[in-house]
Amino acid sequence: MRPGVLLLGATTIALVANGAANAADLEPEVKLPAAVWNWSGGYIGGHVGGGYGRTSFSNPYGPSIYGGIVDTPTFLAGGQIGYNWQKNGWVFGVELDVSGAVSDGTIPASRRPALS
């Protein structure tokens, strides 16, 4: 029984020593620096949008034939192009942008006067 215990003890010592040697051979973990962003460069893009409004008005000379309320749906579209330069923590740039909107006040069909 004693030779079995000695063999088990020797095997355990060999495995622990081998693991310690392998751990000592490992290189330290390399830590990467935080991501560094650079905003320098050109860009181009576009944009679209929409909106809705409702306005009311009154006629000082009497009731309006339009009901006093006008809906104003709107569509917007445009584009931009530019270039940025980054110096340390500052970003400088130039940009050209153009936008156009189409907004036409309309009277809801339910409030349009009947034409005779």
mmCIF file with all atom_site columns, C-alpha atoms in Angstrom, residues 18-109:
data_model
loop_
_atom_site.group_PDB
_atom_site.id
_atom_site.type_symbol
_atom_site.label_atom_id
_atom_site.label_alt_id
_atom_site.label_comp_id
_atom_site.label_asym_id
_atom_site.label_entity_id
_atom_site.label_seq_id
_atom_site.pdbx_PDB_ins_code
_atom_site.Cartn_x
_atom_site.Cartn_y
_atom_site.Cartn_z
_atom_site.occupancy
_atom_site.B_iso_or_equiv
_atom_site.pdbx_formal_charge
_atom_site.auth_seq_id
_atom_site.auth_comp_id
_atom_site.auth_asym_id
_atom_site.auth_atom_id
_atom_site.pdbx_PDB_model_num
ATOM 1  C CA . ASN A 1 18  ? 4.778   21.326 -14.190 1.00 0.00 ? 18  ASN A CA 1
ATOM 2  C CA . GLY A 1 19  ? 1.796   23.677 -13.760 1.00 0.00 ? 19  GLY A CA 1
ATOM 3  C CA . ALA A 1 20  ? 3.923   26.182 -11.836 1.00 0.00 ? 20  ALA A CA 1
ATOM 4  C CA . ALA A 1 21  ? 6.579   26.070 -14.530 1.00 0.00 ? 21  ALA A CA 1
ATOM 5  C CA . ASN A 1 22  ? 4.018   26.606 -17.269 1.00 0.00 ? 22  ASN A CA 1
ATOM 6  C CA . ALA A 1 23  ? 2.452   29.502 -15.350 1.00 0.00 ? 23  ALA A CA 1
ATOM 7  C CA . ALA A 1 24  ? 5.866   31.123 -14.957 1.00 0.00 ? 24  ALA A CA 1
ATOM 8  C CA . ASP A 1 25  ? 6.472   30.811 -18.693 1.00 0.00 ? 25  ASP A CA 1
ATOM 9  C CA . LEU A 1 26  ? 3.309   32.716 -19.571 1.00 0.00 ? 26  LEU A CA 1
ATOM 10 C CA . GLU A 1 27  ? 3.788   36.250 -20.820 1.00 0.00 ? 27  GLU A CA 1
ATOM 11 C CA . PRO A 1 28  ? 1.884   39.002 -19.022 1.00 0.00 ? 28  PRO A CA 1
ATOM 12 C CA . GLU A 1 29  ? -1.420  39.929 -20.592 1.00 0.00 ? 29  GLU A CA 1
ATOM 13 C CA . VAL A 1 30  ? -1.055  42.770 -23.055 1.00 0.00 ? 30  VAL A CA 1
ATOM 14 C CA . LYS A 1 31  ? -3.483  45.616 -22.342 1.00 0.00 ? 31  LYS A CA 1
ATOM 15 C CA . LEU A 1 32  ? -4.588  47.527 -25.412 1.00 0.00 ? 32  LEU A CA 1
ATOM 16 C CA . PRO A 1 33  ? -5.100  51.265 -25.165 1.00 0.00 ? 33  PRO A CA 1
ATOM 17 C CA . ALA A 1 34  ? -8.620  52.652 -25.374 1.00 0.00 ? 34  ALA A CA 1
ATOM 18 C CA . ALA A 1 35  ? -9.924  53.198 -28.897 1.00 0.00 ? 35  ALA A CA 1
ATOM 19 C CA . VAL A 1 36  ? -8.720  56.493 -30.290 1.00 0.00 ? 36  VAL A CA 1
ATOM 20 C CA . TRP A 1 37  ? -11.187 58.206 -32.597 1.00 0.00 ? 37  TRP A CA 1
ATOM 21 C CA . ASN A 1 38  ? -10.111 60.565 -35.303 1.00 0.00 ? 38  ASN A CA 1
ATOM 22 C CA . TRP A 1 39  ? -12.829 62.737 -36.787 1.00 0.00 ? 39  TRP A CA 1
ATOM 23 C CA . SER A 1 40  ? -10.668 64.040 -39.642 1.00 0.00 ? 40  SER A CA 1
ATOM 24 C CA . GLY A 1 41  ? -11.992 63.420 -43.133 1.00 0.00 ? 41  GLY A CA 1
ATOM 25 C CA . GLY A 1 42  ? -14.752 64.206 -45.572 1.00 0.00 ? 42  GLY A CA 1
ATOM 26 C CA . TYR A 1 43  ? -18.395 63.246 -45.473 1.00 0.00 ? 43  TYR A CA 1
ATOM 27 C CA . ILE A 1 44  ? -21.569 63.511 -47.511 1.00 0.00 ? 44  ILE A CA 1
ATOM 28 C CA . GLY A 1 45  ? -25.144 62.862 -46.481 1.00 0.00 ? 45  GLY A CA 1
ATOM 29 C CA . GLY A 1 46  ? -28.805 63.586 -46.896 1.00 0.00 ? 46  GLY A CA 1
ATOM 30 C CA . HIS A 1 47  ? -31.844 64.143 -44.771 1.00 0.00 ? 47  HIS A CA 1
ATOM 31 C CA . VAL A 1 48  ? -35.616 64.009 -45.111 1.00 0.00 ? 48  VAL A CA 1
ATOM 32 C CA . GLY A 1 49  ? -38.415 64.860 -42.764 1.00 0.00 ? 49  GLY A CA 1
ATOM 33 C CA . GLY A 1 50  ? -41.958 65.957 -42.412 1.00 0.00 ? 50  GLY A CA 1
ATOM 34 C CA . GLY A 1 51  ? -44.289 67.813 -40.199 1.00 0.00 ? 51  GLY A CA 1
ATOM 35 C CA . TYR A 1 52  ? -47.854 68.790 -39.620 1.00 0.00 ? 52  TYR A CA 1
ATOM 36 C CA . GLY A 1 53  ? -49.419 71.919 -38.278 1.00 0.00 ? 53  GLY A CA 1
ATOM 37 C CA . ARG A 1 54  ? -52.848 73.381 -37.825 1.00 0.00 ? 54  ARG A CA 1
ATOM 38 C CA . THR A 1 55  ? -53.641 77.034 -37.551 1.00 0.00 ? 55  THR A CA 1
ATOM 39 C CA . SER A 1 56  ? -56.802 78.919 -36.828 1.00 0.00 ? 56  SER A CA 1
ATOM 40 C CA . PHE A 1 57  ? -57.743 82.437 -37.774 1.00 0.00 ? 57  PHE A CA 1
ATOM 41 C CA . SER A 1 58  ? -60.660 84.764 -37.552 1.00 0.00 ? 58  SER A CA 1
ATOM 42 C CA . ASN A 1 59  ? -62.092 87.298 -39.931 1.00 0.00 ? 59  ASN A CA 1
ATOM 43 C CA . PRO A 1 60  ? -62.935 90.637 -38.316 1.00 0.00 ? 60  PRO A CA 1
ATOM 44 C CA . TYR A 1 61  ? -65.618 91.199 -40.978 1.00 0.00 ? 61  TYR A CA 1
ATOM 45 C CA . GLY A 1 62  ? -67.614 88.072 -40.254 1.00 0.00 ? 62  GLY A CA 1
ATOM 46 C CA . PRO A 1 63  ? -67.358 84.285 -40.271 1.00 0.00 ? 63  PRO A CA 1
ATOM 47 C CA . SER A 1 64  ? -64.816 82.779 -42.673 1.00 0.00 ? 64  SER A CA 1
ATOM 48 C CA . ILE A 1 65  ? -66.038 80.607 -45.519 1.00 0.00 ? 65  ILE A CA 1
ATOM 49 C CA . TYR A 1 66  ? -63.114 78.257 -44.749 1.00 0.00 ? 66  TYR A CA 1
ATOM 50 C CA . GLY A 1 67  ? -64.176 77.534 -41.191 1.00 0.00 ? 67  GLY A CA 1
ATOM 51 C CA . GLY A 1 68  ? -61.264 79.356 -39.539 1.00 0.00 ? 68  GLY A CA 1
ATOM 52 C CA . ILE A 1 69  ? -58.917 76.307 -39.434 1.00 0.00 ? 69  ILE A CA 1
ATOM 53 C CA . VAL A 1 70  ? -56.234 75.406 -41.985 1.00 0.00 ? 70  VAL A CA 1
ATOM 54 C CA . ASP A 1 71  ? -54.041 72.255 -41.944 1.00 0.00 ? 71  ASP A CA 1
ATOM 55 C CA . THR A 1 72  ? -50.399 72.644 -43.010 1.00 0.00 ? 72  THR A CA 1
ATOM 56 C CA . PRO A 1 73  ? -48.639 69.375 -43.907 1.00 0.00 ? 73  PRO A CA 1
ATOM 57 C CA . THR A 1 74  ? -44.912 69.813 -44.620 1.00 0.00 ? 74  THR A CA 1
ATOM 58 C CA . PHE A 1 75  ? -42.216 67.809 -46.422 1.00 0.00 ? 75  PHE A CA 1
ATOM 59 C CA . LEU A 1 76  ? -38.501 68.596 -45.971 1.00 0.00 ? 76  LEU A CA 1
ATOM 60 C CA . ALA A 1 77  ? -35.471 67.257 -47.883 1.00 0.00 ? 77  ALA A CA 1
ATOM 61 C CA . GLY A 1 78  ? -31.851 68.252 -48.293 1.00 0.00 ? 78  GLY A CA 1
ATOM 62 C CA . GLY A 1 79  ? -28.222 67.255 -48.205 1.00 0.00 ? 79  GLY A CA 1
ATOM 63 C CA . GLN A 1 80  ? -24.857 68.163 -46.750 1.00 0.00 ? 80  GLN A CA 1
ATOM 64 C CA . ILE A 1 81  ? -21.171 67.807 -47.623 1.00 0.00 ? 81  ILE A CA 1
ATOM 65 C CA . GLY A 1 82  ? -18.197 68.771 -45.495 1.00 0.00 ? 82  GLY A CA 1
ATOM 66 C CA . TYR A 1 83  ? -14.704 68.123 -44.195 1.00 0.00 ? 83  TYR A CA 1
ATOM 67 C CA . ASN A 1 84  ? -13.365 67.966 -40.605 1.00 0.00 ? 84  ASN A CA 1
ATOM 68 C CA . TRP A 1 85  ? -9.869  68.306 -39.130 1.00 0.00 ? 85  TRP A CA 1
ATOM 69 C CA . GLN A 1 86  ? -9.060  67.015 -35.655 1.00 0.00 ? 86  GLN A CA 1
ATOM 70 C CA . LYS A 1 87  ? -6.254  68.554 -33.607 1.00 0.00 ? 87  LYS A CA 1
ATOM 71 C CA . ASN A 1 88  ? -5.824  67.002 -30.146 1.00 0.00 ? 88  ASN A CA 1
ATOM 72 C CA . GLY A 1 89  ? -9.273  67.230 -28.513 1.00 0.00 ? 89  GLY A CA 1
ATOM 73 C CA . TRP A 1 90  ? -10.667 69.811 -30.958 1.00 0.00 ? 90  TRP A CA 1
ATOM 74 C CA . VAL A 1 91  ? -12.495 69.283 -34.253 1.00 0.00 ? 91  VAL A CA 1
ATOM 75 C CA . PHE A 1 92  ? -12.652 72.037 -36.879 1.00 0.00 ? 92  PHE A CA 1
ATOM 76 C CA . GLY A 1 93  ? -14.614 71.764 -40.078 1.00 0.00 ? 93  GLY A CA 1
ATOM 77 C CA . VAL A 1 94  ? -16.478 73.271 -42.969 1.00 0.00 ? 94  VAL A CA 1
ATOM 78 C CA . GLU A 1 95  ? -19.888 72.203 -44.207 1.00 0.00 ? 95  GLU A CA 1
ATOM 79 C CA . LEU A 1 96  ? -22.266 73.121 -46.984 1.00 0.00 ? 96  LEU A CA 1
ATOM 80 C CA . ASP A 1 97  ? -25.879 72.136 -46.527 1.00 0.00 ? 97  ASP A CA 1
ATOM 81 C CA . VAL A 1 98  ? -29.043 72.761 -48.465 1.00 0.00 ? 98  VAL A CA 1
ATOM 82 C CA . SER A 1 99  ? -32.626 72.111 -47.400 1.00 0.00 ? 99  SER A CA 1
ATOM 83 C CA . GLY A 1 100 ? -35.982 72.737 -48.967 1.00 0.00 ? 100 GLY A CA 1
ATOM 84 C CA . ALA A 1 101 ? -39.453 72.525 -47.546 1.00 0.00 ? 101 ALA A CA 1
ATOM 85 C CA . VAL A 1 102 ? -42.827 72.196 -49.214 1.00 0.00 ? 102 VAL A CA 1
ATOM 86 C CA . SER A 1 103 ? -45.651 73.391 -47.021 1.00 0.00 ? 103 SER A CA 1
ATOM 87 C CA . ASP A 1 104 ? -49.037 74.170 -48.439 1.00 0.00 ? 104 ASP A CA 1
ATOM 88 C CA . GLY A 1 105 ? -51.886 75.227 -46.203 1.00 0.00 ? 105 GLY A CA 1
ATOM 89 C CA . THR A 1 106 ? -54.928 73.206 -47.127 1.00 0.00 ? 106 THR A CA 1
ATOM 90 C CA . ILE A 1 107 ? -58.492 73.184 -46.008 1.00 0.00 ? 107 ILE A CA 1
ATOM 91 C CA . PRO A 1 108 ? -59.834 69.785 -44.962 1.00 0.00 ? 108 PRO A CA 1
ATOM 92 C CA . ALA A 1 109 ? -62.469 68.491 -47.367 1.00 0.00 ? 109 ALA A CA 1
#
